[in-house]
PDB file of N, CA and C in Angstrom:
ATOM      1  N   UNK C   1       5.291  -6.443  13.443  1.00  0.00           N
ATOM      2  CA  UNK C   1       5.325  -5.620  14.625  1.00  0.00           C
ATOM      3  C   UNK C   1       3.900  -5.447  15.139  1.00  0.00           C
ATOM      4  N   UNK C   2       3.753  -5.446  16.420  1.00  0.00           N
ATOM      5  CA  UNK C   2       2.434  -5.144  16.977  1.00  0.00           C
ATOM      6  C   UNK C   2       2.196  -3.640  16.906  1.00  0.00           C
ATOM      7  N   UNK C   3       3.139  -2.849  17.349  1.00  0.00           N
ATOM      8  CA  UNK C   3       3.038  -1.402  17.260  1.00  0.00           C
ATOM      9  C   UNK C   3       4.440  -0.821  17.325  1.00  0.00           C
ATOM     10  N   UNK C   4       4.664   0.179  16.525  1.00  0.00           N
ATOM     11  CA  UNK C   4       5.939   0.876  16.512  1.00  0.00           C
ATOM     12  C   UNK C   4       5.651   2.310  16.078  1.00  0.00           C
ATOM     13  N   UNK C   5       6.287   3.282  16.724  1.00  0.00           N
ATOM     14  CA  UNK C   5       6.028   4.686  16.385  1.00  0.00           C
ATOM     15  C   UNK C   5       6.283   4.993  14.921  1.00  0.00           C
ATOM     16  N   UNK C   6       7.356   4.436  14.376  1.00  0.00           N
ATOM     17  CA  UNK C   6       7.696   4.695  12.980  1.00  0.00           C
ATOM     18  C   UNK C   6       8.372   3.467  12.379  1.00  0.00           C
ATOM     19  N   UNK C   7       8.006   3.174  11.155  1.00  0.00           N
ATOM     20  CA  UNK C   7       8.634   2.060  10.426  1.00  0.00           C
ATOM     21  C   UNK C   7       9.631   2.564   9.386  1.00  0.00           C
ATOM     22  N   UNK C   8       9.871   3.870   9.350  1.00  0.00           N
ATOM     23  CA  UNK C   8      10.716   4.465   8.312  1.00  0.00           C
ATOM     24  C   UNK C   8      12.092   3.809   8.235  1.00  0.00           C
ATOM     25  N   UNK C   9      12.729   3.610   9.365  1.00  0.00           N
ATOM     26  CA  UNK C   9      14.070   3.004   9.376  1.00  0.00           C
ATOM     27  C   UNK C   9      14.010   1.562   8.872  1.00  0.00           C
ATOM     28  N   UNK C  10      13.016   0.809   9.331  1.00  0.00           N
ATOM     29  CA  UNK C  10      12.859  -0.581   8.905  1.00  0.00           C
ATOM     30  C   UNK C  10      12.555  -0.656   7.410  1.00  0.00           C
ATOM     31  N   UNK C  11      11.694   0.224   6.930  1.00  0.00           N
ATOM     32  CA  UNK C  11      11.364   0.246   5.500  1.00  0.00           C
ATOM     33  C   UNK C  11      12.594   0.580   4.664  1.00  0.00           C
ATOM     34  N   UNK C  12      13.412   1.485   5.166  1.00  0.00           N
ATOM     35  CA  UNK C  12      14.623   1.858   4.441  1.00  0.00           C
ATOM     36  C   UNK C  12      15.583   0.693   4.248  1.00  0.00           C
ATOM     37  N   UNK C  13      15.601  -0.229   5.191  1.00  0.00           N
ATOM     38  CA  UNK C  13      16.513  -1.382   5.117  1.00  0.00           C
ATOM     39  C   UNK C  13      15.887  -2.592   4.425  1.00  0.00           C
ATOM     40  N   UNK C  14      14.594  -2.575   4.228  1.00  0.00           N
ATOM     41  CA  UNK C  14      13.883  -3.764   3.735  1.00  0.00           C
ATOM     42  C   UNK C  14      14.103  -4.005   2.242  1.00  0.00           C
ATOM     43  N   UNK C  15      14.178  -5.285   1.890  1.00  0.00           N
ATOM     44  CA  UNK C  15      14.190  -5.689   0.485  1.00  0.00           C
ATOM     45  C   UNK C  15      12.788  -6.072   0.030  1.00  0.00           C
ATOM     46  N   UNK C  16      11.951  -6.460   0.977  1.00  0.00           N
ATOM     47  CA  UNK C  16      10.573  -6.850   0.723  1.00  0.00           C
ATOM     48  C   UNK C  16       9.777  -6.576   1.982  1.00  0.00           C
ATOM     49  N   UNK C  17       8.553  -6.078   1.820  1.00  0.00           N
ATOM     50  CA  UNK C  17       7.688  -5.808   2.964  1.00  0.00           C
ATOM     51  C   UNK C  17       6.444  -6.680   2.843  1.00  0.00           C
ATOM     52  N   UNK C  18       6.110  -7.350   3.932  1.00  0.00           N
ATOM     53  CA  UNK C  18       4.867  -8.108   4.042  1.00  0.00           C
ATOM     54  C   UNK C  18       4.052  -7.396   5.112  1.00  0.00           C
ATOM     55  N   UNK C  19       2.847  -6.967   4.749  1.00  0.00           N
ATOM     56  CA  UNK C  19       2.064  -6.125   5.649  1.00  0.00           C
ATOM     57  C   UNK C  19       0.588  -6.427   5.526  1.00  0.00           C
ATOM     58  N   UNK C  20      -0.166  -5.955   6.517  1.00  0.00           N
ATOM     59  CA  UNK C  20      -1.612  -5.939   6.350  1.00  0.00           C
ATOM     60  C   UNK C  20      -1.916  -4.893   5.285  1.00  0.00           C
ATOM     61  N   UNK C  21      -3.148  -4.781   4.885  1.00  0.00           N
ATOM     62  CA  UNK C  21      -3.485  -3.883   3.781  1.00  0.00           C
ATOM     63  C   UNK C  21      -4.023  -2.541   4.259  1.00  0.00           C
ATOM     64  N   UNK C  22      -3.552  -2.074   5.396  1.00  0.00           N
ATOM     65  CA  UNK C  22      -3.948  -0.751   5.864  1.00  0.00           C
ATOM     66  C   UNK C  22      -3.397   0.324   4.944  1.00  0.00           C
ATOM     67  N   UNK C  23      -4.184   1.358   4.717  1.00  0.00           N
ATOM     68  CA  UNK C  23      -3.793   2.402   3.770  1.00  0.00           C
ATOM     69  C   UNK C  23      -2.448   3.033   4.125  1.00  0.00           C
ATOM     70  N   UNK C  24      -2.239   3.367   5.385  1.00  0.00           N
ATOM     71  CA  UNK C  24      -0.976   3.996   5.784  1.00  0.00           C
ATOM     72  C   UNK C  24       0.216   3.100   5.537  1.00  0.00           C
ATOM     73  N   UNK C  25       0.093   1.843   5.900  1.00  0.00           N
ATOM     74  CA  UNK C  25       1.188   0.889   5.704  1.00  0.00           C
ATOM     75  C   UNK C  25       1.499   0.705   4.229  1.00  0.00           C
ATOM     76  N   UNK C  26       0.460   0.558   3.419  1.00  0.00           N
ATOM     77  CA  UNK C  26       0.658   0.363   1.979  1.00  0.00           C
ATOM     78  C   UNK C  26       1.303   1.588   1.337  1.00  0.00           C
ATOM     79  N   UNK C  27       0.750   2.757   1.589  1.00  0.00           N
ATOM     80  CA  UNK C  27       1.255   3.952   0.933  1.00  0.00           C
ATOM     81  C   UNK C  27       2.671   4.302   1.383  1.00  0.00           C
ATOM     82  N   UNK C  28       2.962   4.157   2.664  1.00  0.00           N
ATOM     83  CA  UNK C  28       4.315   4.455   3.145  1.00  0.00           C
ATOM     84  C   UNK C  28       5.332   3.518   2.492  1.00  0.00           C
ATOM     85  N   UNK C  29       4.985   2.252   2.375  1.00  0.00           N
ATOM     86  CA  UNK C  29       5.880   1.277   1.756  1.00  0.00           C
ATOM     87  C   UNK C  29       6.073   1.568   0.273  1.00  0.00           C
ATOM     88  N   UNK C  30       4.980   1.804  -0.437  1.00  0.00           N
ATOM     89  CA  UNK C  30       5.061   2.062  -1.874  1.00  0.00           C
ATOM     90  C   UNK C  30       5.791   3.366  -2.183  1.00  0.00           C
ATOM     91  N   UNK C  31       5.592   4.380  -1.354  1.00  0.00           N
ATOM     92  CA  UNK C  31       6.293   5.647  -1.564  1.00  0.00           C
ATOM     93  C   UNK C  31       7.793   5.501  -1.364  1.00  0.00           C
ATOM     94  N   UNK C  32       8.211   4.513  -0.574  1.00  0.00           N
ATOM     95  CA  UNK C  32       9.639   4.244  -0.381  1.00  0.00           C
ATOM     96  C   UNK C  32      10.194   3.369  -1.515  1.00  0.00           C
ATOM     97  N   UNK C  33       9.320   2.937  -2.434  1.00  0.00           N
ATOM     98  CA  UNK C  33       9.757   2.133  -3.572  1.00  0.00           C
ATOM     99  C   UNK C  33      10.071   0.692  -3.223  1.00  0.00           C
ATOM    100  N   UNK C  34       9.488   0.186  -2.153  1.00  0.00           N
ATOM    101  CA  UNK C  34       9.753  -1.181  -1.712  1.00  0.00           C
ATOM    102  C   UNK C  34       8.690  -2.131  -2.249  1.00  0.00           C
ATOM    103  N   UNK C  35       9.093  -3.333  -2.673  1.00  0.00           N
ATOM    104  CA  UNK C  35       8.095  -4.320  -3.092  1.00  0.00           C
ATOM    105  C   UNK C  35       7.250  -4.737  -1.897  1.00  0.00           C
ATOM    106  N   UNK C  36       5.960  -4.949  -2.158  1.00  0.00           N
ATOM    107  CA  UNK C  36       5.011  -5.147  -1.073  1.00  0.00           C
ATOM    108  C   UNK C  36       4.088  -6.323  -1.346  1.00  0.00           C
ATOM    109  N   UNK C  37       3.954  -7.180  -0.331  1.00  0.00           N
ATOM    110  CA  UNK C  37       2.949  -8.237  -0.325  1.00  0.00           C
ATOM    111  C   UNK C  37       1.959  -7.863   0.756  1.00  0.00           C
ATOM    112  N   UNK C  38       0.695  -7.661   0.368  1.00  0.00           N
ATOM    113  CA  UNK C  38      -0.323  -7.331   1.353  1.00  0.00           C
ATOM    114  C   UNK C  38      -1.118  -8.582   1.688  1.00  0.00           C
ATOM    115  N   UNK C  39      -1.279  -8.809   2.975  1.00  0.00           N
ATOM    116  CA  UNK C  39      -2.015  -9.969   3.479  1.00  0.00           C
ATOM    117  C   UNK C  39      -3.325  -9.447   4.046  1.00  0.00           C
ATOM    118  N   UNK C  40      -4.409  -9.841   3.417  1.00  0.00           N
ATOM    119  CA  UNK C  40      -5.726  -9.340   3.782  1.00  0.00           C
ATOM    120  C   UNK C  40      -6.262 -10.076   5.000  1.00  0.00           C
ATOM    121  N   UNK C  41      -6.776  -9.311   5.941  1.00  0.00           N
ATOM    122  CA  UNK C  41      -7.450  -9.875   7.103  1.00  0.00           C
ATOM    123  C   UNK C  41      -8.908 -10.078   6.711  1.00  0.00           C
ATOM    124  N   UNK C  42      -9.264 -11.294   6.390  1.00  0.00           N
ATOM    125  CA  UNK C  42     -10.607 -11.586   5.890  1.00  0.00           C
ATOM    126  C   UNK C  42     -11.672 -11.550   6.980  1.00  0.00           C
ATOM    127  N   UNK C  43     -11.265 -11.399   8.234  1.00  0.00           N
ATOM    128  CA  UNK C  43     -12.223 -11.390   9.339  1.00  0.00           C
ATOM    129  C   UNK C  43     -12.767  -9.992   9.638  1.00  0.00           C
ATOM    130  N   UNK C  44     -12.226  -8.971   8.982  1.00  0.00           N
ATOM    131  CA  UNK C  44     -12.694  -7.611   9.232  1.00  0.00           C
ATOM    132  C   UNK C  44     -14.063  -7.394   8.600  1.00  0.00           C
ATOM    133  N   UNK C  45     -14.912  -6.688   9.298  1.00  0.00           N
ATOM    134  CA  UNK C  45     -16.213  -6.316   8.739  1.00  0.00           C
ATOM    135  C   UNK C  45     -16.016  -5.063   7.891  1.00  0.00           C
ATOM    136  N   UNK C  46     -16.827  -4.905   6.857  1.00  0.00           N
ATOM    137  CA  UNK C  46     -16.706  -3.746   5.954  1.00  0.00           C
ATOM    138  C   UNK C  46     -15.245  -3.586   5.534  1.00  0.00           C
ATOM    139  N   UNK C  47     -14.725  -4.588   4.887  1.00  0.00           N
ATOM    140  CA  UNK C  47     -13.296  -4.729   4.675  1.00  0.00           C
ATOM    141  C   UNK C  47     -12.727  -3.764   3.632  1.00  0.00           C
ATOM    142  N   UNK C  48     -12.420  -2.552   4.072  1.00  0.00           N
ATOM    143  CA  UNK C  48     -11.780  -1.587   3.180  1.00  0.00           C
ATOM    144  C   UNK C  48     -10.376  -2.036   2.786  1.00  0.00           C
ATOM    145  N   UNK C  49      -9.739  -2.837   3.629  1.00  0.00           N
ATOM    146  CA  UNK C  49      -8.407  -3.336   3.287  1.00  0.00           C
ATOM    147  C   UNK C  49      -8.462  -4.187   2.024  1.00  0.00           C
ATOM    148  N   UNK C  50      -9.494  -4.990   1.893  1.00  0.00           N
ATOM    149  CA  UNK C  50      -9.659  -5.829   0.709  1.00  0.00           C
ATOM    150  C   UNK C  50      -9.790  -4.970  -0.538  1.00  0.00           C
ATOM    151  N   UNK C  51     -10.585  -3.920  -0.462  1.00  0.00           N
ATOM    152  CA  UNK C  51     -10.771  -3.028  -1.603  1.00  0.00           C
ATOM    153  C   UNK C  51      -9.456  -2.371  -2.010  1.00  0.00           C
ATOM    154  N   UNK C  52      -8.721  -1.853  -1.042  1.00  0.00           N
ATOM    155  CA  UNK C  52      -7.445  -1.200  -1.327  1.00  0.00           C
ATOM    156  C   UNK C  52      -6.450  -2.192  -1.906  1.00  0.00           C
ATOM    157  N   UNK C  53      -6.322  -3.353  -1.283  1.00  0.00           N
ATOM    158  CA  UNK C  53      -5.363  -4.359  -1.748  1.00  0.00           C
ATOM    159  C   UNK C  53      -5.677  -4.801  -3.173  1.00  0.00           C
ATOM    160  N   UNK C  54      -6.934  -5.047  -3.454  1.00  0.00           N
ATOM    161  CA  UNK C  54      -7.313  -5.492  -4.807  1.00  0.00           C
ATOM    162  C   UNK C  54      -7.027  -4.418  -5.847  1.00  0.00           C
ATOM    163  N   UNK C  55      -7.285  -3.152  -5.512  1.00  0.00           N
ATOM    164  CA  UNK C  55      -7.014  -2.085  -6.477  1.00  0.00           C
ATOM    165  C   UNK C  55      -5.519  -1.924  -6.711  1.00  0.00           C
ATOM    166  N   UNK C  56      -4.726  -1.935  -5.649  1.00  0.00           N
ATOM    167  CA  UNK C  56      -3.268  -1.829  -5.810  1.00  0.00           C
ATOM    168  C   UNK C  56      -2.722  -3.020  -6.591  1.00  0.00           C
ATOM    169  N   UNK C  57      -3.329  -4.185  -6.397  1.00  0.00           N
ATOM    170  CA  UNK C  57      -2.917  -5.379  -7.152  1.00  0.00           C
ATOM    171  C   UNK C  57      -3.307  -5.237  -8.622  1.00  0.00           C
ATOM    172  N   UNK C  58      -4.532  -4.808  -8.883  1.00  0.00           N
ATOM    173  CA  UNK C  58      -4.978  -4.607 -10.276  1.00  0.00           C
ATOM    174  C   UNK C  58      -4.083  -3.609 -10.994  1.00  0.00           C
ATOM    175  N   UNK C  59      -3.630  -2.591 -10.265  1.00  0.00           N
ATOM    176  CA  UNK C  59      -2.755  -1.573 -10.855  1.00  0.00           C
ATOM    177  C   UNK C  59      -1.311  -2.051 -10.980  1.00  0.00           C
ATOM    178  N   UNK C  60      -1.016  -3.248 -10.459  1.00  0.00           N
ATOM    179  CA  UNK C  60       0.315  -3.835 -10.604  1.00  0.00           C
ATOM    180  C   UNK C  60       1.346  -3.375  -9.594  1.00  0.00           C
ATOM    181  N   UNK C  61       0.898  -2.770  -8.477  1.00  0.00           N
ATOM    182  CA  UNK C  61       1.845  -2.229  -7.498  1.00  0.00           C
ATOM    183  C   UNK C  61       2.202  -3.186  -6.375  1.00  0.00           C
ATOM    184  N   UNK C  62       1.341  -4.162  -6.096  1.00  0.00           N
ATOM    185  CA  UNK C  62       1.563  -5.074  -4.969  1.00  0.00           C
ATOM    186  C   UNK C  62       1.154  -6.489  -5.348  1.00  0.00           C
ATOM    187  N   UNK C  63       1.606  -7.432  -4.543  1.00  0.00           N
ATOM    188  CA  UNK C  63       1.073  -8.782  -4.573  1.00  0.00           C
ATOM    189  C   UNK C  63       0.085  -8.869  -3.430  1.00  0.00           C
ATOM    190  N   UNK C  64      -0.983  -9.598  -3.628  1.00  0.00           N
ATOM    191  CA  UNK C  64      -2.061  -9.649  -2.672  1.00  0.00           C
ATOM    192  C   UNK C  64      -2.365 -11.113  -2.346  1.00  0.00           C
ATOM    193  N   UNK C  65      -2.591 -11.395  -1.065  1.00  0.00           N
ATOM    194  CA  UNK C  65      -2.904 -12.766  -0.667  1.00  0.00           C
ATOM    195  C   UNK C  65      -3.630 -12.735   0.675  1.00  0.00           C
ATOM    196  N   UNK C  66      -3.958 -13.914   1.180  1.00  0.00           N
ATOM    197  CA  UNK C  66      -4.471 -14.023   2.542  1.00  0.00           C
ATOM    198  C   UNK C  66      -3.500 -14.929   3.299  1.00  0.00           C
ATOM    199  N   UNK C  67      -3.766 -15.171   4.566  1.00  0.00           N
ATOM    200  CA  UNK C  67      -2.827 -15.955   5.374  1.00  0.00           C
ATOM    201  C   UNK C  67      -2.587 -17.343   4.790  1.00  0.00           C
ATOM    202  N   UNK C  68      -3.628 -17.956   4.270  1.00  0.00           N
ATOM    203  CA  UNK C  68      -3.482 -19.327   3.769  1.00  0.00           C
ATOM    204  C   UNK C  68      -2.732 -19.399   2.439  1.00  0.00           C
ATOM    205  N   UNK C  69      -2.635 -18.292   1.706  1.00  0.00           N
ATOM    206  CA  UNK C  69      -1.927 -18.327   0.421  1.00  0.00           C
ATOM    207  C   UNK C  69      -0.598 -17.565   0.442  1.00  0.00           C
ATOM    208  N   UNK C  70      -0.171 -17.105   1.628  1.00  0.00           N
ATOM    209  CA  UNK C  70       1.064 -16.318   1.724  1.00  0.00           C
ATOM    210  C   UNK C  70       2.277 -17.095   1.235  1.00  0.00           C
ATOM    211  N   UNK C  71       2.459 -18.324   1.697  1.00  0.00           N
ATOM    212  CA  UNK C  71       3.643 -19.107   1.295  1.00  0.00           C
ATOM    213  C   UNK C  71       3.669 -19.317  -0.216  1.00  0.00           C
ATOM    214  N   UNK C  72       2.537 -19.647  -0.778  1.00  0.00           N
ATOM    215  CA  UNK C  72       2.448 -19.846  -2.233  1.00  0.00           C
ATOM    216  C   UNK C  72       2.771 -18.559  -2.985  1.00  0.00           C
ATOM    217  N   UNK C  73       2.253 -17.431  -2.487  1.00  0.00           N
ATOM    218  CA  UNK C  73       2.523 -16.133  -3.119  1.00  0.00           C
ATOM    219  C   UNK C  73       4.011 -15.816  -3.092  1.00  0.00           C
ATOM    220  N   UNK C  74       4.652 -16.042  -1.952  1.00  0.00           N
ATOM    221  CA  UNK C  74       6.087 -15.768  -1.836  1.00  0.00           C
ATOM    222  C   UNK C  74       6.908 -16.647  -2.779  1.00  0.00           C
ATOM    223  N   UNK C  75       6.486 -17.876  -2.971  1.00  0.00           N
ATOM    224  CA  UNK C  75       7.218 -18.789  -3.845  1.00  0.00           C
ATOM    225  C   UNK C  75       7.037 -18.462  -5.320  1.00  0.00           C
ATOM    226  N   UNK C  76       5.868 -17.971  -5.694  1.00  0.00           N
ATOM    227  CA  UNK C  76       5.571 -17.788  -7.113  1.00  0.00           C
ATOM    228  C   UNK C  76       5.724 -16.357  -7.625  1.00  0.00           C
ATOM    229  N   UNK C  77       5.866 -15.378  -6.744  1.00  0.00           N
ATOM    230  CA  UNK C  77       5.887 -13.981  -7.182  1.00  0.00           C
ATOM    231  C   UNK C  77       7.159 -13.648  -7.952  1.00  0.00           C
ATOM    232  N   UNK C  78       7.026 -12.699  -8.852  1.00  0.00           N
ATOM    233  CA  UNK C  78       8.146 -12.189  -9.640  1.00  0.00           C
ATOM    234  C   UNK C  78       8.190 -10.680  -9.400  1.00  0.00           C
ATOM    235  N   UNK C  79       9.128 -10.240  -8.570  1.00  0.00           N
ATOM    236  CA  UNK C  79       9.183  -8.832  -8.178  1.00  0.00           C
ATOM    237  C   UNK C  79       9.386  -7.896  -9.367  1.00  0.00           C
ATOM    238  N   UNK C  80       9.963  -8.400 -10.450  1.00  0.00           N
ATOM    239  CA  UNK C  80      10.213  -7.544 -11.615  1.00  0.00           C
ATOM    240  C   UNK C  80       8.916  -7.138 -12.310  1.00  0.00           C
ATOM    241  N   UNK C  81       7.808  -7.785 -11.985  1.00  0.00           N
ATOM    242  CA  UNK C  81       6.540  -7.443 -12.630  1.00  0.00           C
ATOM    243  C   UNK C  81       5.820  -6.288 -11.933  1.00  0.00           C
ATOM    244  N   UNK C  82       6.286  -5.904 -10.740  1.00  0.00           N
ATOM    245  CA  UNK C  82       5.631  -4.808 -10.023  1.00  0.00           C
ATOM    246  C   UNK C  82       5.929  -3.465 -10.682  1.00  0.00           C
ATOM    247  N   UNK C  83       4.913  -2.631 -10.747  1.00  0.00           N
ATOM    248  CA  UNK C  83       5.046  -1.295 -11.325  1.00  0.00           C
ATOM    249  C   UNK C  83       5.329  -0.291 -10.209  1.00  0.00           C
ATOM    250  N   UNK C  84       6.194   0.680 -10.478  1.00  0.00           N
ATOM    251  CA  UNK C  84       6.446   1.718  -9.471  1.00  0.00           C
ATOM    252  C   UNK C  84       5.163   2.479  -9.154  1.00  0.00           C
ATOM    253  N   UNK C  85       5.045   2.914  -7.921  1.00  0.00           N
ATOM    254  CA  UNK C  85       3.882   3.666  -7.461  1.00  0.00           C
ATOM    255  C   UNK C  85       4.207   5.148  -7.530  1.00  0.00           C
ATOM    256  N   UNK C  86       3.415   5.888  -8.289  1.00  0.00           N
ATOM    257  CA  UNK C  86       3.619   7.342  -8.379  1.00  0.00           C
ATOM    258  C   UNK C  86       2.944   8.010  -7.193  1.00  0.00           C
ATOM    259  N   UNK C  87       3.707   8.749  -6.394  1.00  0.00           N
ATOM    260  CA  UNK C  87       3.102   9.409  -5.231  1.00  0.00           C
ATOM    261  C   UNK C  87       2.074  10.440  -5.678  1.00  0.00           C
ATOM    262  N   UNK C  88       1.154  10.732  -4.785  1.00  0.00           N
ATOM    263  CA  UNK C  88       0.125  11.729  -5.079  1.00  0.00           C
ATOM    264  C   UNK C  88       0.719  13.113  -5.249  1.00  0.00           C
ATOM    265  N   UNK C  89      -0.076  13.996  -5.800  1.00  0.00           N
ATOM    266  CA  UNK C  89       0.360  15.378  -6.002  1.00  0.00           C
ATOM    267  C   UNK C  89      -0.639  16.313  -5.314  1.00  0.00           C
ATOM    268  N   UNK C  90      -0.497  16.450  -3.993  1.00  0.00           N
ATOM    269  CA  UNK C  90      -1.472  17.253  -3.240  1.00  0.00           C
ATOM    270  C   UNK C  90      -1.517  18.710  -3.685  1.00  0.00           C
ATOM    271  N   UNK C  91      -0.422  19.214  -4.247  1.00  0.00           N
ATOM    272  CA  UNK C  91      -0.425  20.613  -4.685  1.00  0.00           C
ATOM    273  C   UNK C  91      -1.422  20.832  -5.822  1.00  0.00           C
ATOM    274  N   UNK C  92      -1.625  19.827  -6.679  1.00  0.00           N
ATOM    275  CA  UNK C  92      -2.617  19.949  -7.755  1.00  0.00           C
ATOM    276  C   UNK C  92      -4.025  20.019  -7.174  1.00  0.00           C
ATOM    277  N   UNK C  93      -4.286  19.206  -6.163  1.00  0.00           N
ATOM    278  CA  UNK C  93      -5.593  19.247  -5.518  1.00  0.00           C
ATOM    279  C   UNK C  93      -5.805  20.593  -4.849  1.00  0.00           C
ATOM    280  N   UNK C  94      -4.779  21.114  -4.202  1.00  0.00           N
ATOM    281  CA  UNK C  94      -4.888  22.413  -3.528  1.00  0.00           C
ATOM    282  C   UNK C  94      -5.199  23.523  -4.535  1.00  0.00           C
ATOM    283  N   UNK C  95      -4.544  23.498  -5.697  1.00  0.00           N
ATOM    284  CA  UNK C  95      -4.820  24.497  -6.737  1.00  0.00           C
ATOM    285  C   UNK C  95      -6.259  24.379  -7.235  1.00  0.00           C
ATOM    286  N   UNK C  96      -6.711  23.147  -7.457  1.00  0.00           N
ATOM    287  CA  UNK C  96      -8.085  22.911  -7.887  1.00  0.00           C
ATOM    288  C   UNK C  96      -9.064  23.461  -6.858  1.00  0.00           C
ATOM    289  N   UNK C  97      -8.809  23.143  -5.605  1.00  0.00           N
ATOM    290  CA  UNK C  97      -9.688  23.588  -4.522  1.00  0.00           C
ATOM    291  C   UNK C  97      -9.706  25.122  -4.427  1.00  0.00           C
ATOM    292  N   UNK C  98      -8.542  25.749  -4.603  1.00  0.00           N
ATOM    293  CA  UNK C  98      -8.471  27.214  -4.583  1.00  0.00           C
ATOM    294  C   UNK C  98      -9.354  27.821  -5.674  1.00  0.00           C
ATOM    295  N   UNK C  99      -9.328  27.193  -6.861  1.00  0.00           N
ATOM    296  CA  UNK C  99     -10.163  27.691  -7.961  1.00  0.00           C
ATOM    297  C   UNK C  99     -11.636  27.522  -7.658  1.00  0.00           C
ATOM    298  N   UNK C 100     -12.015  26.370  -7.129  1.00  0.00           N
ATOM    299  CA  UNK C 100     -13.419  26.088  -6.820  1.00  0.00           C
ATOM    300  C   UNK C 100     -13.940  27.058  -5.772  1.00  0.00           C
ATOM    301  N   UNK C 101     -13.137  27.334  -4.762  1.00  0.00           N
ATOM    302  CA  UNK C 101     -13.557  28.197  -3.664  1.00  0.00           C
ATOM    303  C   UNK C 101     -13.446  29.671  -4.038  1.00  0.00           C
ATOM    304  N   UNK C 102     -12.682  29.963  -5.068  1.00  0.00           N
ATOM    305  CA  UNK C 102     -12.556  31.343  -5.539  1.00  0.00           C
ATOM    306  C   UNK C 102     -11.359  32.094  -5.008  1.00  0.00           C
ATOM    307  N   UNK C 103     -10.328  31.379  -4.564  1.00  0.00           N
ATOM    308  CA  UNK C 103      -9.129  32.053  -4.069  1.00  0.00           C
ATOM    309  C   UNK C 103      -8.172  32.418  -5.185  1.00  0.00           C
ATOM    310  N   UNK C 104      -8.464  32.011  -6.406  1.00  0.00           N
ATOM    311  CA  UNK C 104      -7.580  32.370  -7.538  1.00  0.00           C
ATOM    312  C   UNK C 104      -8.325  33.167  -8.556  1.00  0.00           C
TER     313      UNK C 104
END
């Protein structure tokens, strides 16, 4: 998609998601429990997408590739090897912050 207000409905129906490695796209997909292949845009300067994709791959949550290796990745991947992604716990951070600031 070039742009869409929300991908929630599409993600709900998907068996596999192929996406760029933007943080929002990755986290929304992983939080829905969908297998994810991230395709890194190697032309970006200061490529934070590469850093995120590599870390999620190292942690076993996604498959990572670039445009030239996408077909090979799709042919060789084993979805059963992906580890579930545990969503963040913002309430723990909020409690920590309350203690640091002195609200508790």
